[in-house]
PDB file of C-alpha atoms in Angstrom:
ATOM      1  CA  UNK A  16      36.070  -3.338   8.480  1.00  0.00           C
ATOM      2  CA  UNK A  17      34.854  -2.941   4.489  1.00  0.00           C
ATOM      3  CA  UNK A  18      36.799  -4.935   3.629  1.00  0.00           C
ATOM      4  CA  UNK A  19      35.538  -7.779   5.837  1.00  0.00           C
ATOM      5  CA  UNK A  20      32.176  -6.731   4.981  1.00  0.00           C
ATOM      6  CA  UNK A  21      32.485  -7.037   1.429  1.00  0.00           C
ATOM      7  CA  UNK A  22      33.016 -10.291   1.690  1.00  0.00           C
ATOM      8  CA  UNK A  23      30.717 -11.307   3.846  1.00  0.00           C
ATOM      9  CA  UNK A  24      28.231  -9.805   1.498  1.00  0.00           C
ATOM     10  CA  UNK A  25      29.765 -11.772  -1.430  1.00  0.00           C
ATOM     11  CA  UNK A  26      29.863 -14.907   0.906  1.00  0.00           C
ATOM     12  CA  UNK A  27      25.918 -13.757   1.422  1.00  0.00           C
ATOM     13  CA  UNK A  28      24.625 -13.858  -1.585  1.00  0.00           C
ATOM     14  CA  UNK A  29      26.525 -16.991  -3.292  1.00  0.00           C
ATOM     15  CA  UNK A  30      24.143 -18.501  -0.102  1.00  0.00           C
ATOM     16  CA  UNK A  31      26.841 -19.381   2.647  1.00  0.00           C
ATOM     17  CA  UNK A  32      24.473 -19.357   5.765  1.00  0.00           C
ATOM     18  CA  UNK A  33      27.650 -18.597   8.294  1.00  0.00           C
ATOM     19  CA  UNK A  34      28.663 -15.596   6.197  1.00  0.00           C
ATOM     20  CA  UNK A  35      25.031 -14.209   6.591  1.00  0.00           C
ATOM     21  CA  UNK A  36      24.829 -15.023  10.239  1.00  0.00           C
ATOM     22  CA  UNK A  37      27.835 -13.188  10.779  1.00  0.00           C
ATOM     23  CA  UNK A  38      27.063 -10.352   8.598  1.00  0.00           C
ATOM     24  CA  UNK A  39      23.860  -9.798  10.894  1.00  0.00           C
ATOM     25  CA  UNK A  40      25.286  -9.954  13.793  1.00  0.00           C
ATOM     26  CA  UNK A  41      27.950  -7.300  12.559  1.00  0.00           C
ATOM     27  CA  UNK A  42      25.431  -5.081  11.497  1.00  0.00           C
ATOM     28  CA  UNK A  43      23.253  -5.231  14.728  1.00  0.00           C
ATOM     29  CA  UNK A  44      24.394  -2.262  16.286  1.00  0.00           C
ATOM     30  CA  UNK A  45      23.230  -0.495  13.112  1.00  0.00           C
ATOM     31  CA  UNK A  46      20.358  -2.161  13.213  1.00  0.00           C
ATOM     32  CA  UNK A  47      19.562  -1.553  16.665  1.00  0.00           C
ATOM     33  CA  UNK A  48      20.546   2.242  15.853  1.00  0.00           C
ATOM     34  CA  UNK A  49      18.080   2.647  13.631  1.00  0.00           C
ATOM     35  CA  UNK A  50      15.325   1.394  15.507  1.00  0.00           C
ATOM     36  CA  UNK A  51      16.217   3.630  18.493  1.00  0.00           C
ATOM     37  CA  UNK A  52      16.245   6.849  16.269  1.00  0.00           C
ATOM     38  CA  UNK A  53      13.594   5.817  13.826  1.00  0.00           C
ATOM     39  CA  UNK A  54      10.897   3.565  14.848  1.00  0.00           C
ATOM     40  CA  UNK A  55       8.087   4.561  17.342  1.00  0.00           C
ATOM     41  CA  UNK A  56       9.083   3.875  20.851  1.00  0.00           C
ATOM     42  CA  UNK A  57       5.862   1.877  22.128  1.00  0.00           C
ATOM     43  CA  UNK A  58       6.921  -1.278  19.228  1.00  0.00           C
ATOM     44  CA  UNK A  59       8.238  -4.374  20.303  1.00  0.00           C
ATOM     45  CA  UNK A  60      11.961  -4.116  20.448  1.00  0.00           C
ATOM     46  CA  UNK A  61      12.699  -8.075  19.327  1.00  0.00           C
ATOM     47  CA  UNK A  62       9.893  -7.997  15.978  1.00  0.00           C
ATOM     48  CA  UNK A  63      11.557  -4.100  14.839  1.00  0.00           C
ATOM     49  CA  UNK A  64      15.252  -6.468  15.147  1.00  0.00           C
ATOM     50  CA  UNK A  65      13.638  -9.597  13.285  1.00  0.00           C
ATOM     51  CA  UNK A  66      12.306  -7.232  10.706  1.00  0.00           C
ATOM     52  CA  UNK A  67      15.464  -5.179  10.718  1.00  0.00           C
ATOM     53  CA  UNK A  68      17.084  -8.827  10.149  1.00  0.00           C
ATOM     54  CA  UNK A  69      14.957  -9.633   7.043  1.00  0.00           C
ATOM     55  CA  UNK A  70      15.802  -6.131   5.243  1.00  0.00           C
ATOM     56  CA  UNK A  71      19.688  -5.940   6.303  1.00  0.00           C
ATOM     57  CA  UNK A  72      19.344  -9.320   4.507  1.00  0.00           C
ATOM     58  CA  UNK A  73      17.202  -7.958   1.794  1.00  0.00           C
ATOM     59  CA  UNK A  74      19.334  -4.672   1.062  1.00  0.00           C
ATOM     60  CA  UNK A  75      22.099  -7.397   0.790  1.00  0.00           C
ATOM     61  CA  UNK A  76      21.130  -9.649  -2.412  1.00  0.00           C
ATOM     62  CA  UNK A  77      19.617  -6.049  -3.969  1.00  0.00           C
ATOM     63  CA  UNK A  78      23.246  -4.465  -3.042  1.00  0.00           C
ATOM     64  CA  UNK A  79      24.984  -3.411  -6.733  1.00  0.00           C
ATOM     65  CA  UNK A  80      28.686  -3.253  -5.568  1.00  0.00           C
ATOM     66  CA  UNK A  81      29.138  -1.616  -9.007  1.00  0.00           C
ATOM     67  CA  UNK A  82      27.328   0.905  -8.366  1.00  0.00           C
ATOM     68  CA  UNK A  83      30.210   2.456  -6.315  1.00  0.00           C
ATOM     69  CA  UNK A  84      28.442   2.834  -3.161  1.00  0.00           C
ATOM     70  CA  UNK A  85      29.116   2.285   0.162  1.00  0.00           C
ATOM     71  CA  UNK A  86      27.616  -1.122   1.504  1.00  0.00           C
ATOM     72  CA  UNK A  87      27.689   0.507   5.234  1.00  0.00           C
ATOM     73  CA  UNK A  88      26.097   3.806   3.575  1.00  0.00           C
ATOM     74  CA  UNK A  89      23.662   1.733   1.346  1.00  0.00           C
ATOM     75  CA  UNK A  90      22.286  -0.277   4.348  1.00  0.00           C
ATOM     76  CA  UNK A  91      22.140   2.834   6.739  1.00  0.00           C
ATOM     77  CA  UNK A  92      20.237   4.877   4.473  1.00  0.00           C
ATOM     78  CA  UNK A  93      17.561   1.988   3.617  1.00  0.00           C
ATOM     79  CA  UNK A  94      17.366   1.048   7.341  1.00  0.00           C
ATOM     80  CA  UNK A  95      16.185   4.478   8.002  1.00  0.00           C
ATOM     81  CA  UNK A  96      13.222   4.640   5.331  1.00  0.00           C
ATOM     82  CA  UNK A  97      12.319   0.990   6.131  1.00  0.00           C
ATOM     83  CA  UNK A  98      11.759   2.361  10.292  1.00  0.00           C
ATOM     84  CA  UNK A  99       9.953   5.156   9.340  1.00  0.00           C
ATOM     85  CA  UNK A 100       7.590   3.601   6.742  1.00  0.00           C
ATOM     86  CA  UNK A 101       7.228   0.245   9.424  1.00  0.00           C
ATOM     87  CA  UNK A 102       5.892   3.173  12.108  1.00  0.00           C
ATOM     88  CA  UNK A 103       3.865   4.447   9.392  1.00  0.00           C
ATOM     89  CA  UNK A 104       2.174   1.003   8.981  1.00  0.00           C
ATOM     90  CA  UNK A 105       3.689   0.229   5.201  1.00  0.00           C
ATOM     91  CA  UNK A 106       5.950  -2.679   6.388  1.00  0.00           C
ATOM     92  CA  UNK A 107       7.110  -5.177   3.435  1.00  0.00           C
ATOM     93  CA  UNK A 108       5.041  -8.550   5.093  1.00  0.00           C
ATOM     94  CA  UNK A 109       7.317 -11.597   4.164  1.00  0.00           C
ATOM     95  CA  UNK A 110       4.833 -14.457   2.596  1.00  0.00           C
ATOM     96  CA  UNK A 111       5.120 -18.225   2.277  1.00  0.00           C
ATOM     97  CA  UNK A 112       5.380 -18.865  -1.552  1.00  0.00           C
ATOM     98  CA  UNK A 113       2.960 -21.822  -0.624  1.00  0.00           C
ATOM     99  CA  UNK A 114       0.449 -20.209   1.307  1.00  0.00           C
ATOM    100  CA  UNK A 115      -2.737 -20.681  -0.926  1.00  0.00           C
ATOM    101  CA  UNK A 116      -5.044 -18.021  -2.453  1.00  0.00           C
ATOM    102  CA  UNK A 117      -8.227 -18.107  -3.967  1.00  0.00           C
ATOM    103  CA  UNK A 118      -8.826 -17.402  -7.459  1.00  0.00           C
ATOM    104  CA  UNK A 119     -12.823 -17.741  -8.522  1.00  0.00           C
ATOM    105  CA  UNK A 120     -13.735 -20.921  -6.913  1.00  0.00           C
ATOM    106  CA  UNK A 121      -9.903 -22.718  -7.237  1.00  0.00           C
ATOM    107  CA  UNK A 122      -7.643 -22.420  -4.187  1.00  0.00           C
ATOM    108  CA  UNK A 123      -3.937 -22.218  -5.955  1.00  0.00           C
ATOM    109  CA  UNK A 124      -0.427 -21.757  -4.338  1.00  0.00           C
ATOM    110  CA  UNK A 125       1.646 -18.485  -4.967  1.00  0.00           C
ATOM    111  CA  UNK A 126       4.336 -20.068  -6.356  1.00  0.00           C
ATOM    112  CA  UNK A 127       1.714 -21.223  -9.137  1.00  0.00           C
ATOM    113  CA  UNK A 128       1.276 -17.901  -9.756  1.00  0.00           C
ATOM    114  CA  UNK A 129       4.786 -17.201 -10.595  1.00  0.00           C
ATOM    115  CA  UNK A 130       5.709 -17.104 -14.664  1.00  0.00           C
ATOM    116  CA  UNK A 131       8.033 -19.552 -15.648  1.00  0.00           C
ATOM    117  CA  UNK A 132      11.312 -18.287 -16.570  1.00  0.00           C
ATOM    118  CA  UNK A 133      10.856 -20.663 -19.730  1.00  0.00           C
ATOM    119  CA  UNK A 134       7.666 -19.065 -20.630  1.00  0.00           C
ATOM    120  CA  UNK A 135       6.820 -19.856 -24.505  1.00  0.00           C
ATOM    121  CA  UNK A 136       7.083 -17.488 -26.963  1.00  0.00           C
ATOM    122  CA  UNK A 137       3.544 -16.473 -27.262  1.00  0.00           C
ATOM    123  CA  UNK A 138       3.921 -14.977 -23.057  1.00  0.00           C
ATOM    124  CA  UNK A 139       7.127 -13.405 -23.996  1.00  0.00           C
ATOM    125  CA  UNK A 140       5.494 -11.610 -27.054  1.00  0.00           C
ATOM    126  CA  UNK A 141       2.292 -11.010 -24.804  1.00  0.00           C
ATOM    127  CA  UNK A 142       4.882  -9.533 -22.174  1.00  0.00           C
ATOM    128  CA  UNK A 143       6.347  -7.055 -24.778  1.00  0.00           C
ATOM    129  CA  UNK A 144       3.382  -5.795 -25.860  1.00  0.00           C
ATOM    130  CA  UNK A 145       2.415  -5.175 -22.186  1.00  0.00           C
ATOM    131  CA  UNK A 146       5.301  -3.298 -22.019  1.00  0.00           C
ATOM    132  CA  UNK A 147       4.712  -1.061 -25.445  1.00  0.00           C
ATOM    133  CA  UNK A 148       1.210  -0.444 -23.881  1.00  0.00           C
ATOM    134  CA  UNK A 149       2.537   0.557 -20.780  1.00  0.00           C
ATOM    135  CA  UNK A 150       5.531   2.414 -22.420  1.00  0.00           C
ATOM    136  CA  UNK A 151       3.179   4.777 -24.517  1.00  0.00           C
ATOM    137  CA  UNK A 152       1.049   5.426 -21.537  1.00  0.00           C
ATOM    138  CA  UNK A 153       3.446   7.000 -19.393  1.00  0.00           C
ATOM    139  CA  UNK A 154       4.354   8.948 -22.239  1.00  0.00           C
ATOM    140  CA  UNK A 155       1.094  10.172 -22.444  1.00  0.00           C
ATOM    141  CA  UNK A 156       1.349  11.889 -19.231  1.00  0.00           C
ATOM    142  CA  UNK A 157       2.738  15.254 -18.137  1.00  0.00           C
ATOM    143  CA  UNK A 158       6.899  15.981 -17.807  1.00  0.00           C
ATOM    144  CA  UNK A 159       5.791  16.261 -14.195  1.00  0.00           C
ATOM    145  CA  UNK A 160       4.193  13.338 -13.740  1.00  0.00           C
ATOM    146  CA  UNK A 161       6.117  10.893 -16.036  1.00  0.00           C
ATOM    147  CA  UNK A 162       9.475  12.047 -13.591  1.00  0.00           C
ATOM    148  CA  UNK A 163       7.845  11.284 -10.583  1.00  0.00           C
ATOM    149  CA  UNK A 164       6.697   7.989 -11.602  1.00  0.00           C
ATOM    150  CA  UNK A 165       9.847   7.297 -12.807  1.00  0.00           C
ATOM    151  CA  UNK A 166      11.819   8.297 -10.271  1.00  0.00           C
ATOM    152  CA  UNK A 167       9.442   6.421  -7.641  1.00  0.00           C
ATOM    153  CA  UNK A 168       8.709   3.118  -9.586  1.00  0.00           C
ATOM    154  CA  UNK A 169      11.724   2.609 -11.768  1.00  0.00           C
ATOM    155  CA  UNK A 170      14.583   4.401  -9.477  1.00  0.00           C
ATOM    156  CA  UNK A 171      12.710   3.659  -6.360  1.00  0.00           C
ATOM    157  CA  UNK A 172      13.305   7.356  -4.737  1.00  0.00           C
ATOM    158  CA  UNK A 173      11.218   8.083  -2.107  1.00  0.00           C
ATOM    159  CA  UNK A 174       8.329  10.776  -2.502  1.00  0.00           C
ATOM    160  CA  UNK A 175      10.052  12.819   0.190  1.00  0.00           C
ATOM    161  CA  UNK A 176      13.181  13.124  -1.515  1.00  0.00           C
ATOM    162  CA  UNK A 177      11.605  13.525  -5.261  1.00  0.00           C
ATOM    163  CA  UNK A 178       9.637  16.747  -3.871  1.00  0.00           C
ATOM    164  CA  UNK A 179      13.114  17.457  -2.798  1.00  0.00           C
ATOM    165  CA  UNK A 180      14.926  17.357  -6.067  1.00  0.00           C
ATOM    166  CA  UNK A 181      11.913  18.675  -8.005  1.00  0.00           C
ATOM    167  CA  UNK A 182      11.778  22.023  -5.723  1.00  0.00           C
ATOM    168  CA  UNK A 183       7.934  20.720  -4.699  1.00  0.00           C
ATOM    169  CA  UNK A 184       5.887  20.544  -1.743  1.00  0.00           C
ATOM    170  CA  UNK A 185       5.759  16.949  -0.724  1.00  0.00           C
ATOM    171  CA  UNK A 186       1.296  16.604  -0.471  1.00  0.00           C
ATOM    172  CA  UNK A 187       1.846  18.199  -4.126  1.00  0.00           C
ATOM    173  CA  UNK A 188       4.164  15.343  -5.115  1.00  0.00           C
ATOM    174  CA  UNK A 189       2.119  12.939  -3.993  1.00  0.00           C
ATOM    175  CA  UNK A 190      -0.994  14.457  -5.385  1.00  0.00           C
ATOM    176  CA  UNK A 191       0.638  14.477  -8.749  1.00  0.00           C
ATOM    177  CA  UNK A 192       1.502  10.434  -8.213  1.00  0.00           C
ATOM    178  CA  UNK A 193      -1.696   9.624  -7.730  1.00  0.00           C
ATOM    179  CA  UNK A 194      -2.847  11.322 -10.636  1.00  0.00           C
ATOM    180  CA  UNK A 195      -1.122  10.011 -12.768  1.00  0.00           C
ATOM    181  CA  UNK A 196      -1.514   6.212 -11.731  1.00  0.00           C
ATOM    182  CA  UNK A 197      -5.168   6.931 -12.439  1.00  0.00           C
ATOM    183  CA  UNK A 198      -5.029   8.412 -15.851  1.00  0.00           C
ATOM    184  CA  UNK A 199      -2.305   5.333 -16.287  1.00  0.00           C
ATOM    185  CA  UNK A 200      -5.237   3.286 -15.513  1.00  0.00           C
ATOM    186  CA  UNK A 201      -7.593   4.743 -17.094  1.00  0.00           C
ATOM    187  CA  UNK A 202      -5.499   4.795 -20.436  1.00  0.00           C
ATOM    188  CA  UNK A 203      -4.335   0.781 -20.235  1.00  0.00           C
ATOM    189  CA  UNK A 204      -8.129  -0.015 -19.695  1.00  0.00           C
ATOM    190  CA  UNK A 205      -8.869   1.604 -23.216  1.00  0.00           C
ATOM    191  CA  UNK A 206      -6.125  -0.700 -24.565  1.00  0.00           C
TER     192      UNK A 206
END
């Protein structure tokens, strides 16, 4: 069965439509699973699938088969978080990268919004400095702090299971998150 798997996933993300269709409906007893044990009863069944859909697929192009973990595993785990925080309300909403947005007065698409991967050398040296700025603000915050932001932002760990590793009360955790996103705020404003 992994081994079919894997390459369906490979077949998934070099774009082969087939491989993904059959990849989902592989997966849809896990998905199904997961809504039955996770989300909140009361939802519509056939939008918690569709949604369940979009991540499996998701969780797919994001999987890092170096990484040495188990695809099933991987898209278990995630599948679980993604139920609780869609009861919770925090649901990832899927956009239309020409769905149009107002900016002052202008109306512009998303996808102008976007920076070019050829950006000149003026953005890339704007970009840098953006990240120098951002790099000596976090380290202007407290061992505490910079570990939780780093674990949540740049690990993506969720604040249950950083309170978890850090031997903290979870309110305390994210107490200490929000914190520091507002003396990160404050300090990049000075900048």
């Amino acid at each position: 069965m992994e081994y079919q798997l894997k390459k369906l996933v490979q077949n998934t993300k070099n774009g082969s439509n087939e491989a993904a269709q059959e990849l989902l409906n592989s997966l849809r007893p896990l998905i199904v699973s997961s809504i039955k044990r996770y989300a909140y009863p009361d939802m519509d069944m056939d939008e918690l699938l569709q949604e369940g859909y979009l991540e499996v697929l998701r969780l797919t192009y994001d999987y890092d088969e170096s990484k040495k973990t188990p695809y099933l595993g991987y898209v278990k785990k995630y599948l679980k978080y993604f139920y609780l925080n869609y009861y919770r309300g925090e649901r990832v909403i899927y956009d239309s990268l020409n769905r149009e947005v107002s900016i002052g007065d202008e109306a512009v698409e998303i996808i102008d919004l976007i920076d070019d991967k050829n950006a000149g050398v003026e953005d890339e040296c704007e970009g840098k400095e953006r990240s120098k700025e951002l790099y000596c603000a976090i380290n202007r915050l407290t061992l505490k702090q910079r570990r939780i932001i780093y674990q949540y932002y740049f690990c993506q760990k969720p604040l249950k299971e950083i309170a978890k590793d850090m031997h903290m009360y979870y309110m305390s955790v994210v107490k200490l998150k929000k914190r520091a996103l507002l003396k990160l705020e404050t300090l990049l404003r000075a900048h």
